[in-house]
mmCIF file of C-alpha atoms and ligand atoms in Angstrom:
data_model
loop_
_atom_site.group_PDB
_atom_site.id
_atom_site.type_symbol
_atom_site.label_atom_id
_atom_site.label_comp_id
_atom_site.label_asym_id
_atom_site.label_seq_id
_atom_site.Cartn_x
_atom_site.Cartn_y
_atom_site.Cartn_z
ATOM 1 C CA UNK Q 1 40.350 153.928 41.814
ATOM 2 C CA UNK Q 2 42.969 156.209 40.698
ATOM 3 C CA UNK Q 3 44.645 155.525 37.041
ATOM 4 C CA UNK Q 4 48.580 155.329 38.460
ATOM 5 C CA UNK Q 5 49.857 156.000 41.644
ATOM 6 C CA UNK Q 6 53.650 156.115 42.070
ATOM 7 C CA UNK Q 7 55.479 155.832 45.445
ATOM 8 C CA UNK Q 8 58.470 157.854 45.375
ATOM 9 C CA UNK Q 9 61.819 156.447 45.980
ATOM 10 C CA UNK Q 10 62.325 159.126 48.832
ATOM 11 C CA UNK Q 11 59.707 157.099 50.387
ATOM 12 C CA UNK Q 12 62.962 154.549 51.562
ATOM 13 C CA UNK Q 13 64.033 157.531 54.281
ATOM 14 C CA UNK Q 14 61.359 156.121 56.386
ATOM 15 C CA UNK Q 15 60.890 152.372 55.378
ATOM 16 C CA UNK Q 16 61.229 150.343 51.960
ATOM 17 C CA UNK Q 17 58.699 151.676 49.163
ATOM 18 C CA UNK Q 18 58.379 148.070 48.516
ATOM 19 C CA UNK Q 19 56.750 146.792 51.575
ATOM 20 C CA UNK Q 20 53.931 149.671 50.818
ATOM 21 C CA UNK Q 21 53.445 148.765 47.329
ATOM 22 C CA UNK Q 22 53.084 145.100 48.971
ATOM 23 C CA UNK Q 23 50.287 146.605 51.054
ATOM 24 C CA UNK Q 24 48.422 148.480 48.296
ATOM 25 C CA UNK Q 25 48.702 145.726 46.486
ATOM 26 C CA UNK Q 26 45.137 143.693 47.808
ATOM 27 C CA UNK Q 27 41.166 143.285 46.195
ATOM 28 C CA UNK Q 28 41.068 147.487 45.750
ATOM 29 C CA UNK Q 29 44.293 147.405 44.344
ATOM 30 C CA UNK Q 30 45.383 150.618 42.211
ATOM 31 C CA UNK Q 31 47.902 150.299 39.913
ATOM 32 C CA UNK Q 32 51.022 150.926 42.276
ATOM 33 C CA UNK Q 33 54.983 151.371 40.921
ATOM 34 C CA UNK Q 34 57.664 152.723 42.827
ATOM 35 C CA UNK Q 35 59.227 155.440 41.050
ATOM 36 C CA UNK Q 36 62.343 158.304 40.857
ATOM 37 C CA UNK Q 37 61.626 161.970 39.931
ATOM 38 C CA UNK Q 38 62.178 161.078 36.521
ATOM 39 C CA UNK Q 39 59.292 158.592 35.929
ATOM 40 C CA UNK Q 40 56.195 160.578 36.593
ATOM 41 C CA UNK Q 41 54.925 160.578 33.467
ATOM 42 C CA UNK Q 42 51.339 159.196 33.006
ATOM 43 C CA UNK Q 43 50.917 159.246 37.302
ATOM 44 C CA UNK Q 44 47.405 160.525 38.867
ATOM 45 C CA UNK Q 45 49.032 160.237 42.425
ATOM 46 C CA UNK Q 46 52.308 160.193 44.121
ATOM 47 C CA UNK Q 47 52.977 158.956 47.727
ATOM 48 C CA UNK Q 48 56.414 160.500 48.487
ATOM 49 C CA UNK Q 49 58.796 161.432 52.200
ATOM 50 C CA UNK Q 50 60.482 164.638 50.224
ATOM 51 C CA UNK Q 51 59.071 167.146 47.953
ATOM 52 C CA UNK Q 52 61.062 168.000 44.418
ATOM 53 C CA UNK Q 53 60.090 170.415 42.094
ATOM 54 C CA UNK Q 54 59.383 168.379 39.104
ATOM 55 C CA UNK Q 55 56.383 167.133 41.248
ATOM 56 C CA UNK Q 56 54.716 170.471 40.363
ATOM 57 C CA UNK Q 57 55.184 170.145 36.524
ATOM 58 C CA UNK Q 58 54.123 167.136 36.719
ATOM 59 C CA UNK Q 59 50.367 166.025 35.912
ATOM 60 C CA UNK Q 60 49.685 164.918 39.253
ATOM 61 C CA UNK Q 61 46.122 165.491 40.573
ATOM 62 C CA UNK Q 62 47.448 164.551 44.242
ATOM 63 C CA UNK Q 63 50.724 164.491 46.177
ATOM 64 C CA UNK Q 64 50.464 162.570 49.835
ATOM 65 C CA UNK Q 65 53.286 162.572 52.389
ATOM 66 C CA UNK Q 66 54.205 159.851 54.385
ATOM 67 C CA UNK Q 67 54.907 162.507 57.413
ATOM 68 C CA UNK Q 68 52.310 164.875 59.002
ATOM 69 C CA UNK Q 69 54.593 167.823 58.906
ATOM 70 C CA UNK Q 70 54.710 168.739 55.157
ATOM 71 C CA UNK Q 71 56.583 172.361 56.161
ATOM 72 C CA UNK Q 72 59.024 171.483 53.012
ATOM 73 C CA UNK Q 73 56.464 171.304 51.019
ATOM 74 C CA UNK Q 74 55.575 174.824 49.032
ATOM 75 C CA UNK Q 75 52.174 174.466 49.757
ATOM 76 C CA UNK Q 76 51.157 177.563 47.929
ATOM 77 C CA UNK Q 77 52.446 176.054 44.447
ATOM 78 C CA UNK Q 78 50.407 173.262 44.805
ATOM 79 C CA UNK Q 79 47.177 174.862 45.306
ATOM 80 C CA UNK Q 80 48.161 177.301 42.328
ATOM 81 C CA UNK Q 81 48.287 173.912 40.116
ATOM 82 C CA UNK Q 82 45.152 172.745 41.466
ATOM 83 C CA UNK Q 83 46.954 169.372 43.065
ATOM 84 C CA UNK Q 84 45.654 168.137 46.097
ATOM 85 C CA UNK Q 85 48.735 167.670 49.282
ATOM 86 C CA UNK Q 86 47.458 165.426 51.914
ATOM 87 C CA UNK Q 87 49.576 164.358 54.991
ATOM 88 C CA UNK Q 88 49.894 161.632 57.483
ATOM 89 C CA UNK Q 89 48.221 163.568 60.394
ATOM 90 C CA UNK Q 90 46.312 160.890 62.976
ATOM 91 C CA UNK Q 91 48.441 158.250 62.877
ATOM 92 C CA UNK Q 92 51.220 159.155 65.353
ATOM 93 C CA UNK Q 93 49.715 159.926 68.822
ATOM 94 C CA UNK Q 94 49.848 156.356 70.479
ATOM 95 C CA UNK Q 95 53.615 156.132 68.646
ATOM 96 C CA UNK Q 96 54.852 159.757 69.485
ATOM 97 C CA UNK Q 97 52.528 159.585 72.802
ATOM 98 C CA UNK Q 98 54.802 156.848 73.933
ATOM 99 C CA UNK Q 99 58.293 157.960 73.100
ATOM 100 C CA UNK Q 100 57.187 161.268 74.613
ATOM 101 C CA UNK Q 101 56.268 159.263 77.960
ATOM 102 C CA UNK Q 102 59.337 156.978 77.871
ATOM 103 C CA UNK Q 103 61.760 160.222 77.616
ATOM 104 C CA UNK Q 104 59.654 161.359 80.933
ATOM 105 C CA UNK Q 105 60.550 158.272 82.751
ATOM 106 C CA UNK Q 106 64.019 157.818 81.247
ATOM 107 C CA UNK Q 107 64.410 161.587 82.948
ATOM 108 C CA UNK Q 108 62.643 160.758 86.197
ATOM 109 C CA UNK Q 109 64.134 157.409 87.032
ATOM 110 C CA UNK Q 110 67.757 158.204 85.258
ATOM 111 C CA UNK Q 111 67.556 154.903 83.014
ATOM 112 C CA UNK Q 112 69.374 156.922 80.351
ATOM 113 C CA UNK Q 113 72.253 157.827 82.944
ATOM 114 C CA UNK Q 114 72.509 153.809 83.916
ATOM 115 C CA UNK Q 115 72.066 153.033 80.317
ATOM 116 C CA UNK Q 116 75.569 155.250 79.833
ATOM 117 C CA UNK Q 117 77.018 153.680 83.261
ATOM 118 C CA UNK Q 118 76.490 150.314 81.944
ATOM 119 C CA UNK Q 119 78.700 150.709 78.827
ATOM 120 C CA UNK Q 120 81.574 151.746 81.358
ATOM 121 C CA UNK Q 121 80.597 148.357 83.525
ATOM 122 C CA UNK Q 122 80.204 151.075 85.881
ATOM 123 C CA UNK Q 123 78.047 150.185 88.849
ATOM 124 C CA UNK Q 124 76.302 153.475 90.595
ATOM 125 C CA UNK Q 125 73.537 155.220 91.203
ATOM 126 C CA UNK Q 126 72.351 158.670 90.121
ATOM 127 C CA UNK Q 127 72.589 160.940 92.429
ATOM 128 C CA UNK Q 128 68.967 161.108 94.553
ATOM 129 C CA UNK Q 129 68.528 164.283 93.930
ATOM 130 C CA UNK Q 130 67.653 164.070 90.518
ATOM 131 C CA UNK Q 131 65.802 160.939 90.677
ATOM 132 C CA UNK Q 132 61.674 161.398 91.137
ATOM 133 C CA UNK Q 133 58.680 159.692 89.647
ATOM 134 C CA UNK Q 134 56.589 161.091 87.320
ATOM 135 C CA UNK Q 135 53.668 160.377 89.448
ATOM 136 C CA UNK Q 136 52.877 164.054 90.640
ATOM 137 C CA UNK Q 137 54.965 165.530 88.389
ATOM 138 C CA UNK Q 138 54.051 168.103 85.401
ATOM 139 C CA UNK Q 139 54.316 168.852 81.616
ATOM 140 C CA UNK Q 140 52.839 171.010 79.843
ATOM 141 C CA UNK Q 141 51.934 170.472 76.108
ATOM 142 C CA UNK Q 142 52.088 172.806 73.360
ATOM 143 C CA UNK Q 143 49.990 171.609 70.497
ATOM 144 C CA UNK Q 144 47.203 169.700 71.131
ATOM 145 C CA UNK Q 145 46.703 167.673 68.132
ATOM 146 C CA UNK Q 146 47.485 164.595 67.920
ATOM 147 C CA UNK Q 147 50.633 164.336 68.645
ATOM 148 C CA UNK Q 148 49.766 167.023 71.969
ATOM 149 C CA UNK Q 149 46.489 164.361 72.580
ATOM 150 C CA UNK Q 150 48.738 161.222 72.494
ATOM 151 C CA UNK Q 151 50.851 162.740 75.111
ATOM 152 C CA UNK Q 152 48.540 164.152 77.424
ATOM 153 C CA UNK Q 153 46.485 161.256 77.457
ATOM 154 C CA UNK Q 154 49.931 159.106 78.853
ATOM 155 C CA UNK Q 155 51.053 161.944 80.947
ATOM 156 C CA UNK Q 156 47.755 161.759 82.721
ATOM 157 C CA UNK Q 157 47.703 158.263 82.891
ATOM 158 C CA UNK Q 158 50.952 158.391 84.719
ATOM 159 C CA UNK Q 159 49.634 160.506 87.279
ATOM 160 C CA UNK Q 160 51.485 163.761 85.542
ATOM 161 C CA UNK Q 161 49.723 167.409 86.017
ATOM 162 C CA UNK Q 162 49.110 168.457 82.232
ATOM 163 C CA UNK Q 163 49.011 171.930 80.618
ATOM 164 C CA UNK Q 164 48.092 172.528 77.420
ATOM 165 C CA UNK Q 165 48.677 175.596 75.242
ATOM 166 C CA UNK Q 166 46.363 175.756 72.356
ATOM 167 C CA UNK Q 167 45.470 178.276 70.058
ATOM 168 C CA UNK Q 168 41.554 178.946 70.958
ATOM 169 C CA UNK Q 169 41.549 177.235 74.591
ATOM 170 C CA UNK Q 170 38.811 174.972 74.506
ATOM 171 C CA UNK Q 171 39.121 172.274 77.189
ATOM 172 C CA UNK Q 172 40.595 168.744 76.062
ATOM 173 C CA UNK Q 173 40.564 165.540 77.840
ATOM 174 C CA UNK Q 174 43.478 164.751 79.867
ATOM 175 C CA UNK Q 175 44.528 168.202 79.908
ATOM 176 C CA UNK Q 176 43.600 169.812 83.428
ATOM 177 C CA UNK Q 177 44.614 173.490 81.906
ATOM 178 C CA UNK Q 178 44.347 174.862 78.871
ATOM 179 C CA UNK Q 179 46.019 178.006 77.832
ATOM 180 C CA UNK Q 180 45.922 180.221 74.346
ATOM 181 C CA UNK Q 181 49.032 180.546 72.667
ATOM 182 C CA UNK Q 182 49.277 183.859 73.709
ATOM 183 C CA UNK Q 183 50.157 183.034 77.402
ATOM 184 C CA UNK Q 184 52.827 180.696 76.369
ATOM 185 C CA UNK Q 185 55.088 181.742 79.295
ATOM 186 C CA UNK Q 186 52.672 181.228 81.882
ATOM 187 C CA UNK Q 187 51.685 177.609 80.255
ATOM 188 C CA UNK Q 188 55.419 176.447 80.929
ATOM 189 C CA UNK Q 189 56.472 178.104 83.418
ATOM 190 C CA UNK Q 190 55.858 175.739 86.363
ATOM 191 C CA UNK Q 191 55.863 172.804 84.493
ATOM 192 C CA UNK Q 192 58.941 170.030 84.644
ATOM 193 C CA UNK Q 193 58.525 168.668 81.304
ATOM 194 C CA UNK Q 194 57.274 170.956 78.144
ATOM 195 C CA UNK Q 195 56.920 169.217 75.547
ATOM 196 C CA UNK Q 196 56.624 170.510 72.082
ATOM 197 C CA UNK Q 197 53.953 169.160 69.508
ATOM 198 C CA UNK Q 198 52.797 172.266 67.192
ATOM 199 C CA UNK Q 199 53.284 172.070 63.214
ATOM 200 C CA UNK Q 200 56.381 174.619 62.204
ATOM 201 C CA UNK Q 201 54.922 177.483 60.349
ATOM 202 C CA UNK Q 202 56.020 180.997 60.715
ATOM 203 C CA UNK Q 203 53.765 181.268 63.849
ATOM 204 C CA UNK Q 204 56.056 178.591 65.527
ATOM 205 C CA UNK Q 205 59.109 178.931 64.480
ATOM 206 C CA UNK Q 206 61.569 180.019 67.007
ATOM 207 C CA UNK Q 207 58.808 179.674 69.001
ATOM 208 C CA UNK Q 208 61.002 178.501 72.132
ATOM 209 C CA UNK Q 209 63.860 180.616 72.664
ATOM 210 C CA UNK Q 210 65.805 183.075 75.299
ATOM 211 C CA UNK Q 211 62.610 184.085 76.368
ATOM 212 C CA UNK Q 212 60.770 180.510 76.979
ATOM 213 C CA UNK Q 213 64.193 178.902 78.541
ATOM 214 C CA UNK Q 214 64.157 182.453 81.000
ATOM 215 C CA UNK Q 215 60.310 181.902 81.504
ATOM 216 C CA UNK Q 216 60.377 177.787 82.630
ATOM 217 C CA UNK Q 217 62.634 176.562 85.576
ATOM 218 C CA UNK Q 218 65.845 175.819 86.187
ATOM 219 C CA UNK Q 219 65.433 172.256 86.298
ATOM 220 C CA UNK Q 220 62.631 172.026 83.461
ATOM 221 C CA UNK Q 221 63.439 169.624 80.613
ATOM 222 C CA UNK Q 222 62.143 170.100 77.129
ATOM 223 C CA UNK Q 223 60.891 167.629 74.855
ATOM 224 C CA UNK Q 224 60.906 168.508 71.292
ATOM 225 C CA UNK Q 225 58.962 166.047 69.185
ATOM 226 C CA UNK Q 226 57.921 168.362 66.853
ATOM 227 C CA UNK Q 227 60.141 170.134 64.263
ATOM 228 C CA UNK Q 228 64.112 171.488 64.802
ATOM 229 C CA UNK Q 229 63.077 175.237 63.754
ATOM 230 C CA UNK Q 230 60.419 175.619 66.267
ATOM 231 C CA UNK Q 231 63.602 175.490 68.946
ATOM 232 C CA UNK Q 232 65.716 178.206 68.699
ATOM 233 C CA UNK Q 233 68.744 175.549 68.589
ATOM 234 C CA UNK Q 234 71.780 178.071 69.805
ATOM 235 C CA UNK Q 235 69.450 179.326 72.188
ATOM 236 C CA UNK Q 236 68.854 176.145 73.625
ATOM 237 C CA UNK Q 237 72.692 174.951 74.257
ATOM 238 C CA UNK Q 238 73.448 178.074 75.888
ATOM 239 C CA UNK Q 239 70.361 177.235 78.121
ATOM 240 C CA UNK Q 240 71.984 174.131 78.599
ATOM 241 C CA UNK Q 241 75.352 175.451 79.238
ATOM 242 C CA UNK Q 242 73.795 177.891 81.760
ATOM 243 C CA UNK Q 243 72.277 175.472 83.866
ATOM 244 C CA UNK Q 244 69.035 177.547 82.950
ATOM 245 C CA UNK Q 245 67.478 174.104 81.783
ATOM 246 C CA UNK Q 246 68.029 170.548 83.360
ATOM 247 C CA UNK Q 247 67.834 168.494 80.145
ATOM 248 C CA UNK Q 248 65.875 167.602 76.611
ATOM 249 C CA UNK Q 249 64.939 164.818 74.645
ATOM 250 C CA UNK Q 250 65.103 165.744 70.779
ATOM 251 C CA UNK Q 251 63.698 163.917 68.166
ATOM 252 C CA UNK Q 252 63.971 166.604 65.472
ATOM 253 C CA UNK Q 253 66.807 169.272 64.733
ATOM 254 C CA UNK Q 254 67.491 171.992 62.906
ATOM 255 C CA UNK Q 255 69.746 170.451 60.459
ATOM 256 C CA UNK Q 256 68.771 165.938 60.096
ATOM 257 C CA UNK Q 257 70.666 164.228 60.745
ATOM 258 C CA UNK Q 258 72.333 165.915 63.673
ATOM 259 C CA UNK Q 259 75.814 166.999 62.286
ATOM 260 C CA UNK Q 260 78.328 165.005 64.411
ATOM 261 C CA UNK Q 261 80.068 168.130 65.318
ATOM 262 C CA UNK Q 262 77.029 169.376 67.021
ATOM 263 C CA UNK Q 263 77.315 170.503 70.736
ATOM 264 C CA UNK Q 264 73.831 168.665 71.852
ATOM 265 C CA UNK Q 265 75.811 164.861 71.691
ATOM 266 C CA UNK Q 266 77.351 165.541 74.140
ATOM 267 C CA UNK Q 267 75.269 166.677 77.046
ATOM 268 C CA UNK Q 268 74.766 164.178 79.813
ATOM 269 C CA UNK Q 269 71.353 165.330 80.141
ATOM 270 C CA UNK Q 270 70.425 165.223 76.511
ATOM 271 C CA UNK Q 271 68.582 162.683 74.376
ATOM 272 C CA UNK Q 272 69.213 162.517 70.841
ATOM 273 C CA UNK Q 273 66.632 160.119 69.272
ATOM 274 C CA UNK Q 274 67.035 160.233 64.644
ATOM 275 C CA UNK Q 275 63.691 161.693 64.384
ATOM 276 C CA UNK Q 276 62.029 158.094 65.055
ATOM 277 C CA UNK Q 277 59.472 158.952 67.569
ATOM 278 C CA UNK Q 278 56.858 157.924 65.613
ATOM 279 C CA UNK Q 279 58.809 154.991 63.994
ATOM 280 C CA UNK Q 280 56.947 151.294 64.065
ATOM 281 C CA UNK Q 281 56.785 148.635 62.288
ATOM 282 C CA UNK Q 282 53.334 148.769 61.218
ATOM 283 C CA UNK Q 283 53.234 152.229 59.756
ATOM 284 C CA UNK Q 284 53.604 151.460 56.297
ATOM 285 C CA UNK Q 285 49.999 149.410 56.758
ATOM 286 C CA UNK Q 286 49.070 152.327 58.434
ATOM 287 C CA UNK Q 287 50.134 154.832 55.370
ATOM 288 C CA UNK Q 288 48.454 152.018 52.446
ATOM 289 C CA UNK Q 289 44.961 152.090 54.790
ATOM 290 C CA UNK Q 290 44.981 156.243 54.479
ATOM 291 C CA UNK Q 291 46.166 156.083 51.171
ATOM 292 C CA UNK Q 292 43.836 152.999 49.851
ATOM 293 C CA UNK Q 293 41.277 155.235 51.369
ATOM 294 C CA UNK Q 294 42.090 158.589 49.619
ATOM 295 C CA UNK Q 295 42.653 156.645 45.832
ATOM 296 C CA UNK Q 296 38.634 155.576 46.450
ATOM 297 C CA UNK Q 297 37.836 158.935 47.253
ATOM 298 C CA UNK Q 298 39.823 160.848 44.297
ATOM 299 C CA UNK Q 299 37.950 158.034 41.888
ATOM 300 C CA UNK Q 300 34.648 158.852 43.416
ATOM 301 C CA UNK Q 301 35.253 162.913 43.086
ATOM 302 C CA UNK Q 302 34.999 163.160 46.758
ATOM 303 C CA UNK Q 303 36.957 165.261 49.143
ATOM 304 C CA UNK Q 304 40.505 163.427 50.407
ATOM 305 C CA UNK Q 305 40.893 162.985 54.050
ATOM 306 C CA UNK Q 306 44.015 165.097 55.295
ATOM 307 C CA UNK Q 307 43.939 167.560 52.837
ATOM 308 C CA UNK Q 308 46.063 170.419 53.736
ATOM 309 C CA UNK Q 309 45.795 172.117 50.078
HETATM 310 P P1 NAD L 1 47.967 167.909 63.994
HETATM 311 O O1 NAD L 1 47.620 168.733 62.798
HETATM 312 O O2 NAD L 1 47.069 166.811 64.417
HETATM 313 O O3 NAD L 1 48.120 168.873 65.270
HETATM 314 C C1 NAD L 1 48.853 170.069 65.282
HETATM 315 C C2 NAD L 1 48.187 170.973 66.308
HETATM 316 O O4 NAD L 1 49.012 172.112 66.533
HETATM 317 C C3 NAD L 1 46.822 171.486 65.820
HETATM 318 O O5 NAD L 1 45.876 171.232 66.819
HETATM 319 C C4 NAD L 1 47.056 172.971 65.636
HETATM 320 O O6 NAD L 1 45.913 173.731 65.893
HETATM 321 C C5 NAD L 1 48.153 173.228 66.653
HETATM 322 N N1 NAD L 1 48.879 174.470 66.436
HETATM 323 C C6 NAD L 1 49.313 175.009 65.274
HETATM 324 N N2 NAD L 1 49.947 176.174 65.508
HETATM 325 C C7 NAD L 1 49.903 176.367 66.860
HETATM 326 C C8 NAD L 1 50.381 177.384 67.715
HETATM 327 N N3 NAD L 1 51.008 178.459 67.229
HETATM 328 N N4 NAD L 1 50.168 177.246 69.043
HETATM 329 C C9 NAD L 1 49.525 176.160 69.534
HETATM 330 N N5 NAD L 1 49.040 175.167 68.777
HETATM 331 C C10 NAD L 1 49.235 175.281 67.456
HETATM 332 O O7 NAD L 1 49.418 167.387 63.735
HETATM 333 P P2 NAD L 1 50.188 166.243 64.544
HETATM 334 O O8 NAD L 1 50.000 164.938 63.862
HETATM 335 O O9 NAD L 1 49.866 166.378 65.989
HETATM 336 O O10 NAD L 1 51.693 166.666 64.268
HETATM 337 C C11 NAD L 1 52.165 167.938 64.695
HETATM 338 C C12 NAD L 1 53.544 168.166 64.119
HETATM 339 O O11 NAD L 1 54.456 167.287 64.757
HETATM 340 C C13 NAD L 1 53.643 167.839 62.625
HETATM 341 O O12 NAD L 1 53.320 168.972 61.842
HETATM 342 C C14 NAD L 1 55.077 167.421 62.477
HETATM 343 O O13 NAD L 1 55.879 168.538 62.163
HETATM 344 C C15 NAD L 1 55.455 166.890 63.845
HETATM 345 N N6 NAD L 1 55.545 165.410 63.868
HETATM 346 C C16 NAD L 1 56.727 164.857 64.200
HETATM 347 C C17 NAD L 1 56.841 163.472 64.241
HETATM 348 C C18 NAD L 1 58.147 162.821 64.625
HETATM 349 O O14 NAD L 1 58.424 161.734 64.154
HETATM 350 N N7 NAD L 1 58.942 163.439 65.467
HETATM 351 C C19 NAD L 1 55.730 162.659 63.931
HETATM 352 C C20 NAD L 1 54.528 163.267 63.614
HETATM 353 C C21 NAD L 1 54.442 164.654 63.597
#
């Protein structure tokens, strides 16, 4: 087992570092303490939410974060110092798979529009023309990792035609068509839902903009579960504005939280969720299990699972 391994205080953005420590704290214990930047002194390991500086001058052997997107993290730095970054990746497709789905049926059978109604007392329903099923609908999904699998495999189960766009096009269950990344437009454009569920790198980011709201239809919604950046965010309220789009669900923004001045409240169509797709109650057992797991293997010299450095 690993000599010290701290959990960061930033840790808290996403649930109390306390209930982890609770969970690393069984037969293969290591020797756990929640810490601020300024106690890292004499720690192997660090389980943190946010990346600071002093991490790299610190005499960590390995860094893990308790989100699969580590695109804050200057991964390049890391390696330089030789310390290991490993992220969350695996753990979110049945979470994000659902939230994903639910936006799909909130859209298709209006439940966020009687949701709103209901807080007015206000007895009505949405006009027909926008209600549907998602039985025979379509999405297409862009990213098929896990996040992308967790959704396809519910978007098929619900009857939904599924496109994928991947970036070598091998086929994947539950996806009836895969596409490379190059043929992005063609992926999305005859699809109702398009859901994004790529990493943000500088291949993706941006990666929906003008172009993509020109290329999908006029009543397509988008579903961004993935990072802010990857949406071009001005891009997508004029869409909005324009009637060139019929709605989106957004988990993730360009700026978190969602400034309160920020036009995309206050679309009828639009649903702002705090970046909690992938939000349970269990993950911090999930996070101790891949963590537990990792501490054996940095003990036993052996390669950490998740690794991205
Ligand atoms: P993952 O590593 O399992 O899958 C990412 C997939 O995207 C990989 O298959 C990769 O090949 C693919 N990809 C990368 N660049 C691509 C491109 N240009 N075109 C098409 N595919 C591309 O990661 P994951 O667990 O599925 O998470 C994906 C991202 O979603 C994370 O990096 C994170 O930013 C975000 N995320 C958000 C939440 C949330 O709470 N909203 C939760 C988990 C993950």
């Amino acid at each position: 087992m690993t000599r010290t391994l701290g959990i960061h205080d930033s840790v808290g953005a996403v649930f109390p570092p306390a209930v982890l420590a609770a969970e690393l704290d069984g037969p293969d214990a290591v020797d756990v303490s929640i810490v601020g930047t300024g106690d890292l002194d004499g720690l192997d390991a660090l389980v943190t939410f946010a990346h600071d500086d002093a991490f790299l001058e610190a005499d960590l052997r390995w860094v893990h974060s308790v989100q699969a997107g580590v695109d804050k993290f200057p991964l390049g730095e890391y390696e330089a110092r030789g310390i290991t970054v490993t992220n969350s990746t695996g753990l979110h497709g049945a979470s994000v798979g659902e939230t994903v789905a639910g936006y799909m049926l909130s859209f298709a059978r209006r439940l966020h529009e009687y949701r709103s109604n209901q807080e007015r007392s206000e007895w009505a329903w949405a006009d027909r023309e926008d209600s549907f099923t998602v039985d025979g609908s379509s999405v297409s999904v862009v990213g098929l990792g896990t996040l992308g699998k967790g959704i396809a495999a519910r978007a098929d189960a619900l009857g939904m035609d599924v496109t994928g766009v991947k970036r070598t096009p091998t086929p994947v269950d539950h996806v009836d068509r895969v596409h490379p990344t190059g043929e992005l437009h063609e992926a999305i454009a005859d699809a109702k839902f398009v859901a994004l569920a790529v990493p943000l790198t500088d291949d993706t980011e941006s990666m929906v903009g003008d172009a993509e709201f020109a290329a999908m239809r006029d009543d397509a919604v988008l579903l961004n579960v993935a990072r802010g950046p990857v949406v071009d965010q001005s891009a997508l309220v004029d869409a909005l504005r324009n009637d060139e789009l019929a709605g989106a669900a957004l988990d993730v923004f360009e700026t978190e939280p969602l400034p309160e001045d920020s036009p995309l409240w206050d679309f009828d169509d639009v649903i702002v969720t705090p970046h909690a797709a992938a939000a349970t109650r269990d993950y911090p057992e999930n996070i101790a299990a891949l963590v537990t797991e990792n501490a054996r293997r940095l003990a036993a010299g052996e390669r950490l699972g998740n690794t991205v450095v």
